[in-house]
Short mmCIF file of C-alpha atoms in Angstrom, two decimals:
data_model
loop_
_atom_site.label_atom_id
_atom_site.label_comp_id
_atom_site.label_asym_id
_atom_site.label_seq_id
_atom_site.Cartn_x
_atom_site.Cartn_y
_atom_site.Cartn_z
CA MET F 24 0.00 0.00 0.00
CA ASN F 25 1.12 3.56 -0.66
CA ASP F 26 0.64 6.33 1.94
CA ILE F 27 -2.82 7.42 0.82
CA GLN F 28 -4.05 3.82 0.61
CA GLN F 29 -2.73 3.11 4.10
CA ALA F 30 -4.58 6.17 5.43
CA GLU F 31 -7.80 5.09 3.75
CA PHE F 32 -7.42 1.53 5.00
CA GLU F 33 -7.26 2.84 8.57
CA ILE F 34 -10.51 4.75 7.95
CA LEU F 35 -12.13 1.60 6.55
CA LYS F 36 -11.17 -0.39 9.66
CA TYR F 37 -12.63 2.31 11.90
CA PHE F 38 -15.75 2.52 9.73
CA ASP F 39 -16.13 -1.24 10.09
CA GLU F 40 -15.97 -0.85 13.90
CA LEU F 41 -18.66 1.84 13.78
CA THR F 42 -21.04 -0.22 11.65
CA ASP F 43 -20.66 -3.10 14.09
CA GLN F 44 -21.34 -0.74 16.99
CA TYR F 45 -24.40 0.75 15.26
CA ASN F 46 -25.64 -2.66 14.03
CA VAL F 47 -25.56 -1.49 10.41
CA LYS F 48 -24.88 -3.66 7.34
CA TYR F 49 -22.58 -2.58 4.53
CA PHE F 50 -20.61 -4.25 1.76
CA LEU F 51 -17.45 -3.67 -0.24
CA PHE F 52 -18.37 -2.11 -3.57
CA ALA F 53 -16.96 -1.05 -6.94
CA GLY F 54 -13.15 -0.86 -7.10
CA THR F 55 -12.75 -2.01 -3.51
CA LEU F 56 -14.80 -5.15 -4.10
CA LEU F 57 -12.90 -5.73 -7.33
CA GLY F 58 -9.60 -5.24 -5.48
CA ALA F 59 -10.62 -7.71 -2.78
CA VAL F 60 -11.43 -10.38 -5.39
CA ARG F 61 -8.68 -9.74 -7.95
CA HIS F 62 -5.83 -8.49 -5.70
CA GLU F 63 -6.95 -9.35 -2.14
CA GLY F 64 -6.45 -5.65 -1.44
CA PHE F 65 -6.20 -2.35 -3.25
CA ILE F 66 -6.13 -2.17 -7.00
CA PRO F 67 -2.54 -0.85 -7.32
CA TRP F 68 -3.53 2.54 -8.82
CA ASP F 69 -6.72 3.04 -6.79
CA ASP F 70 -6.89 6.08 -4.50
CA ASP F 71 -10.13 5.62 -2.59
CA ILE F 72 -12.31 3.00 -0.91
CA ASP F 73 -15.93 2.28 -1.90
CA VAL F 74 -18.62 0.65 0.21
CA GLY F 75 -22.36 0.33 -0.29
CA MET F 76 -25.44 0.25 1.93
CA LEU F 77 -29.13 -0.17 1.39
CA ARG F 78 -30.92 3.14 1.99
CA SER F 79 -32.34 2.16 5.40
CA GLU F 80 -28.83 1.29 6.63
CA PHE F 81 -27.40 4.47 5.08
CA ILE F 82 -29.89 6.63 6.99
CA LYS F 83 -29.32 4.77 10.24
CA PHE F 84 -25.53 4.97 9.97
CA GLN F 85 -25.53 8.74 9.46
CA GLU F 86 -27.96 9.32 12.31
CA GLU F 87 -25.89 7.19 14.69
CA MET F 88 -22.56 8.72 13.69
CA LEU F 89 -23.82 12.30 13.99
CA LYS F 90 -24.99 11.76 17.56
CA ASP F 91 -21.97 9.65 18.58
CA LYS F 92 -19.88 11.66 21.08
CA LYS F 93 -16.97 9.20 21.00
CA ILE F 94 -15.92 9.52 17.37
CA LYS F 95 -12.14 9.56 17.00
CA GLU F 96 -10.54 12.98 16.73
CA ASN F 97 -10.34 14.30 13.15
CA ILE F 98 -12.73 11.64 11.79
CA PHE F 99 -15.87 13.21 10.37
CA LEU F 100 -18.88 12.55 8.16
CA GLN F 101 -19.21 14.47 4.91
CA SER F 102 -22.74 14.27 3.54
CA ARG F 103 -25.77 16.37 2.68
CA LYS F 104 -26.94 15.96 6.28
CA VAL F 105 -23.89 18.02 7.30
CA HIS F 106 -23.30 20.21 4.23
CA SER F 107 -26.69 21.04 2.72
CA TYR F 108 -25.20 22.30 -0.58
CA LEU F 109 -23.05 19.25 -1.16
CA ALA F 110 -23.84 18.24 -4.73
CA THR F 111 -23.71 14.48 -4.33
CA GLU F 112 -26.13 12.19 -2.49
CA ILE F 113 -23.36 9.82 -1.41
CA ALA F 114 -21.53 10.23 1.92
CA LYS F 115 -17.88 10.04 2.89
CA ILE F 116 -15.95 9.29 6.07
CA ARG F 117 -12.79 11.42 6.19
CA ASN F 118 -9.72 12.00 8.33
CA SER F 119 -9.02 15.74 8.37
CA SER F 120 -5.62 15.37 10.08
CA ILE F 121 -4.12 14.10 6.82
CA LYS F 122 -3.74 16.93 4.33
CA ILE F 123 -5.22 15.59 1.14
CA LYS F 124 -7.58 17.94 -0.70
CA GLU F 125 -9.79 17.09 -3.65
CA ARG F 126 -9.79 19.74 -6.36
CA VAL F 127 -13.43 20.82 -6.31
CA PRO F 128 -15.21 24.21 -6.49
CA ASN F 129 -15.51 26.31 -3.33
CA THR F 130 -19.25 25.62 -3.20
CA GLN F 131 -18.34 22.16 -1.87
CA LYS F 132 -17.38 21.89 1.80
CA GLY F 133 -15.55 19.25 3.81
CA ASN F 134 -13.19 17.97 1.12
CA ILE F 135 -10.09 17.69 3.31
CA GLY F 136 -8.55 14.32 4.07
CA PRO F 137 -8.53 10.78 2.65
CA TRP F 138 -11.93 9.16 2.53
CA VAL F 139 -14.17 6.15 2.26
CA ASP F 140 -17.10 6.61 -0.15
CA ILE F 141 -20.46 5.32 1.09
CA PHE F 142 -22.95 4.67 -1.72
CA PRO F 143 -26.65 4.29 -0.83
CA PHE F 144 -28.64 1.76 -2.84
CA ASP F 145 -32.32 2.35 -3.52
CA ASN F 146 -35.12 0.24 -4.95
CA VAL F 147 -35.59 0.56 -8.69
CA PRO F 148 -38.85 -0.38 -10.44
CA ASP F 149 -39.13 -3.80 -12.04
CA ASP F 150 -40.80 -2.25 -15.11
CA ALA F 151 -38.07 -1.28 -17.61
CA LYS F 152 -39.78 1.93 -18.76
CA GLU F 153 -40.31 3.13 -15.20
CA ARG F 154 -36.73 2.28 -14.34
CA LYS F 155 -35.42 4.37 -17.22
CA LYS F 156 -37.78 7.23 -16.34
CA GLN F 157 -36.49 7.23 -12.76
CA PHE F 158 -32.90 7.46 -13.97
CA GLN F 159 -33.65 10.18 -16.53
CA ILE F 160 -35.33 12.46 -13.98
CA VAL F 161 -32.50 11.97 -11.47
CA GLU F 162 -29.95 12.61 -14.23
CA PHE F 163 -31.78 15.78 -15.33
CA CYS F 164 -31.52 17.09 -11.77
CA ASN F 165 -27.85 16.08 -11.60
CA ASP F 166 -27.03 17.96 -14.80
CA TRP F 167 -28.44 21.22 -13.42
CA ILE F 168 -26.93 20.72 -9.96
CA LYS F 169 -23.54 20.32 -11.64
CA ARG F 170 -24.07 23.58 -13.55
CA PHE F 171 -24.97 25.46 -10.37
CA LEU F 172 -22.32 23.94 -8.08
CA LEU F 173 -19.56 22.01 -9.83
CA ILE F 174 -18.30 24.03 -12.80
CA GLN F 175 -14.63 24.89 -12.42
CA VAL F 176 -11.69 25.70 -14.68
CA GLU F 177 -9.69 22.59 -15.50
CA PRO F 178 -5.94 22.71 -16.28
CA GLU F 179 -6.58 21.71 -19.90
CA ASP F 180 -9.21 24.44 -20.52
CA LYS F 181 -8.18 27.15 -22.99
CA GLY F 182 -9.59 30.30 -24.61
CA ILE F 183 -13.34 31.05 -24.50
CA LYS F 184 -14.09 27.81 -22.65
CA LYS F 185 -11.71 28.79 -19.85
CA ILE F 186 -13.16 32.31 -19.62
CA LEU F 187 -16.78 31.09 -19.53
CA LYS F 188 -16.03 28.51 -16.87
CA PHE F 189 -14.22 31.13 -14.78
CA ILE F 190 -17.20 33.50 -14.97
CA ILE F 191 -19.77 30.79 -14.16
CA ASN F 192 -17.65 29.51 -11.28
CA LYS F 193 -17.38 33.02 -9.86
CA LEU F 194 -21.14 33.62 -10.13
CA ASN F 195 -21.93 30.24 -8.58
CA ARG F 196 -19.65 30.95 -5.61
CA ILE F 197 -21.47 34.22 -4.96
CA PHE F 198 -25.08 33.14 -5.51
CA TYR F 199 -25.39 29.38 -4.85
CA ARG F 200 -26.76 29.81 -1.31
CA VAL F 201 -29.62 31.99 -2.56
CA ASN F 202 -30.37 30.03 -5.73
CA PRO F 203 -33.98 28.82 -5.28
CA PHE F 204 -33.67 26.30 -8.11
CA LEU F 205 -31.02 24.33 -6.22
CA LEU F 206 -33.35 23.54 -3.33
CA ILE F 207 -36.05 22.43 -5.78
CA LEU F 208 -33.56 20.24 -7.65
CA PHE F 209 -32.33 18.61 -4.44
CA LYS F 210 -35.90 17.89 -3.35
CA VAL F 211 -37.03 16.49 -6.71
CA ARG F 212 -33.89 14.37 -7.08
CA TYR F 213 -34.22 12.81 -3.63
CA HIS F 214 -37.91 12.13 -4.21
CA TRP F 215 -37.15 10.17 -7.38
CA ILE F 216 -34.10 8.40 -5.97
CA THR F 217 -36.17 7.07 -3.06
CA LYS F 218 -39.54 6.87 -4.83
CA TYR F 219 -39.75 3.05 -4.85
CA ASN F 220 -38.24 2.31 -1.44
CA ASN F 221 -41.66 1.61 0.07
CA GLN F 222 -42.41 -0.89 -2.68
CA LYS F 223 -41.11 -4.42 -3.02
CA THR F 224 -38.77 -4.59 -6.00
CA GLU F 225 -36.33 -7.20 -7.23
CA PHE F 226 -33.45 -4.80 -7.93
CA VAL F 227 -31.63 -1.91 -6.29
CA GLY F 228 -29.54 0.76 -8.03
CA ASN F 229 -26.75 3.19 -7.27
CA LEU F 230 -28.75 6.33 -8.07
CA GLY F 231 -26.73 8.51 -5.68
CA HIS F 232 -23.72 8.55 -7.99
CA MET F 233 -23.68 11.66 -10.22
CA TYR F 234 -21.37 10.54 -13.02
CA HIS F 235 -22.87 7.51 -14.72
CA GLY F 236 -22.79 9.37 -18.03
CA ASN F 237 -25.64 7.43 -19.62
CA TYR F 238 -28.35 4.90 -18.85
CA GLU F 239 -26.28 1.93 -20.03
CA ASN F 240 -23.50 2.76 -17.57
CA TYR F 241 -26.04 3.22 -14.79
CA LEU F 242 -27.46 -0.26 -15.45
CA LYS F 243 -24.00 -1.62 -14.57
CA THR F 244 -24.74 -0.59 -10.98
CA VAL F 245 -28.22 -2.12 -10.78
CA PHE F 246 -28.07 -5.39 -8.85
CA LEU F 247 -30.42 -7.99 -7.48
CA LYS F 248 -31.37 -6.83 -4.00
CA ASP F 249 -30.60 -10.29 -2.62
CA ASP F 250 -27.05 -10.06 -4.00
CA VAL F 251 -26.20 -6.99 -1.91
CA ASP F 252 -28.11 -8.19 1.15
CA ASP F 253 -26.59 -11.70 1.34
CA LEU F 254 -23.02 -11.08 2.49
CA LYS F 255 -19.89 -13.01 3.34
CA PRO F 256 -16.40 -11.92 4.49
CA LEU F 257 -13.66 -11.31 1.93
CA HIS F 258 -9.99 -10.59 2.56
CA PHE F 259 -8.85 -7.06 1.83
CA GLU F 260 -5.26 -6.19 2.79
CA GLY F 261 -5.13 -9.02 5.31
CA THR F 262 -8.39 -8.12 7.06
CA GLN F 263 -11.87 -9.48 6.43
CA PHE F 264 -14.74 -7.19 5.45
CA PRO F 265 -18.33 -7.95 4.37
CA ALA F 266 -18.93 -8.36 0.64
CA PRO F 267 -21.70 -9.68 -1.59
CA ALA F 268 -21.75 -13.47 -1.35
CA ASN F 269 -22.45 -13.62 -5.10
CA TYR F 270 -19.63 -11.20 -5.88
CA ASP F 271 -19.10 -12.80 -9.29
CA ARG F 272 -22.53 -11.70 -10.53
CA VAL F 273 -22.13 -8.23 -8.99
CA LEU F 274 -18.69 -7.68 -10.52
CA THR F 275 -19.67 -9.14 -13.88
CA THR F 276 -22.64 -6.75 -14.03
CA HIS F 277 -20.42 -3.84 -13.07
CA TYR F 278 -17.25 -4.56 -15.06
CA GLY F 279 -17.84 -7.44 -17.47
CA ASN F 280 -14.61 -9.47 -17.55
CA TYR F 281 -13.45 -8.11 -14.21
CA MET F 282 -10.32 -10.28 -13.94
CA GLN F 283 -8.78 -8.57 -16.98
CA ILE F 284 -6.38 -5.72 -16.07
CA PRO F 285 -7.41 -2.52 -17.93
CA PRO F 286 -4.91 -0.49 -19.97
CA GLU F 287 -3.31 2.52 -18.27
CA SER F 288 -5.52 4.92 -20.22
CA GLU F 289 -8.61 3.53 -18.46
CA ARG F 290 -7.24 3.65 -14.91
CA LYS F 291 -9.11 6.49 -13.23
CA VAL F 292 -7.86 8.49 -10.24
CA HIS F 293 -9.25 11.51 -8.36
CA LYS F 294 -8.25 15.15 -8.71
CA ILE F 295 -6.09 15.96 -5.66
CA GLU F 296 -4.59 19.42 -5.11
CA TYR F 297 -2.08 18.67 -2.39
CA MET F 298 -1.05 15.82 -0.16
CA LYS F 299 0.91 15.77 3.10
CA ILE F 300 0.92 12.60 5.21
#
């Protein structure tokens, strides 16, 4: 493990202790689940940890952590329950004592320290048309939330594109707290993300993620509910953590041939401004 992975692994172990204390179920997800199966630890180039929870567990975990008076120093929850203008519906556990900062616009608060991503999973309708409609409405809200909160100048931006992004970023920083459309978008998005949670459905989906890109990519994160509820321990960096018992079906849905190492051009990492461990 490199330094950032070691820091994140320590957060994961503490997070695991908290979920046990709060009687909350979670599972290794995405690159972390893939790493556990393919590498028995981190994917070598990975720079974060991903876990998933069903919505009921996600709500319970946040409530318990926010009222817990014995949380370790510098460990904190980053979510919309803490930062109401956070763009994403996922949550993160961070360690602020380690100086890693994601490069994000100033509208986003709490982005200091290595993290563990917590993805909530919500019921999706069994009817294919309704499932696509749910995604499209959530994605429409995401597109506008990004415009109001997440536009920033990237290092590769040049000319008019750079100037326009600079102006929009500046305006967003000044006006985002008084933008009435943002509150409407947040409310509509959450309504549609959670719309089917009181109904019995066969599948759950990762609707909290903002960067699926298209419906086909989103479907790669729609799993049988039983597959993310029936768990077994898997080794990750020498320690056991809960994971989907049918991890093969979950990973095949998500990645296809998941045992194949991708080319360097497809190995994604996060935008980090500075790091001091």
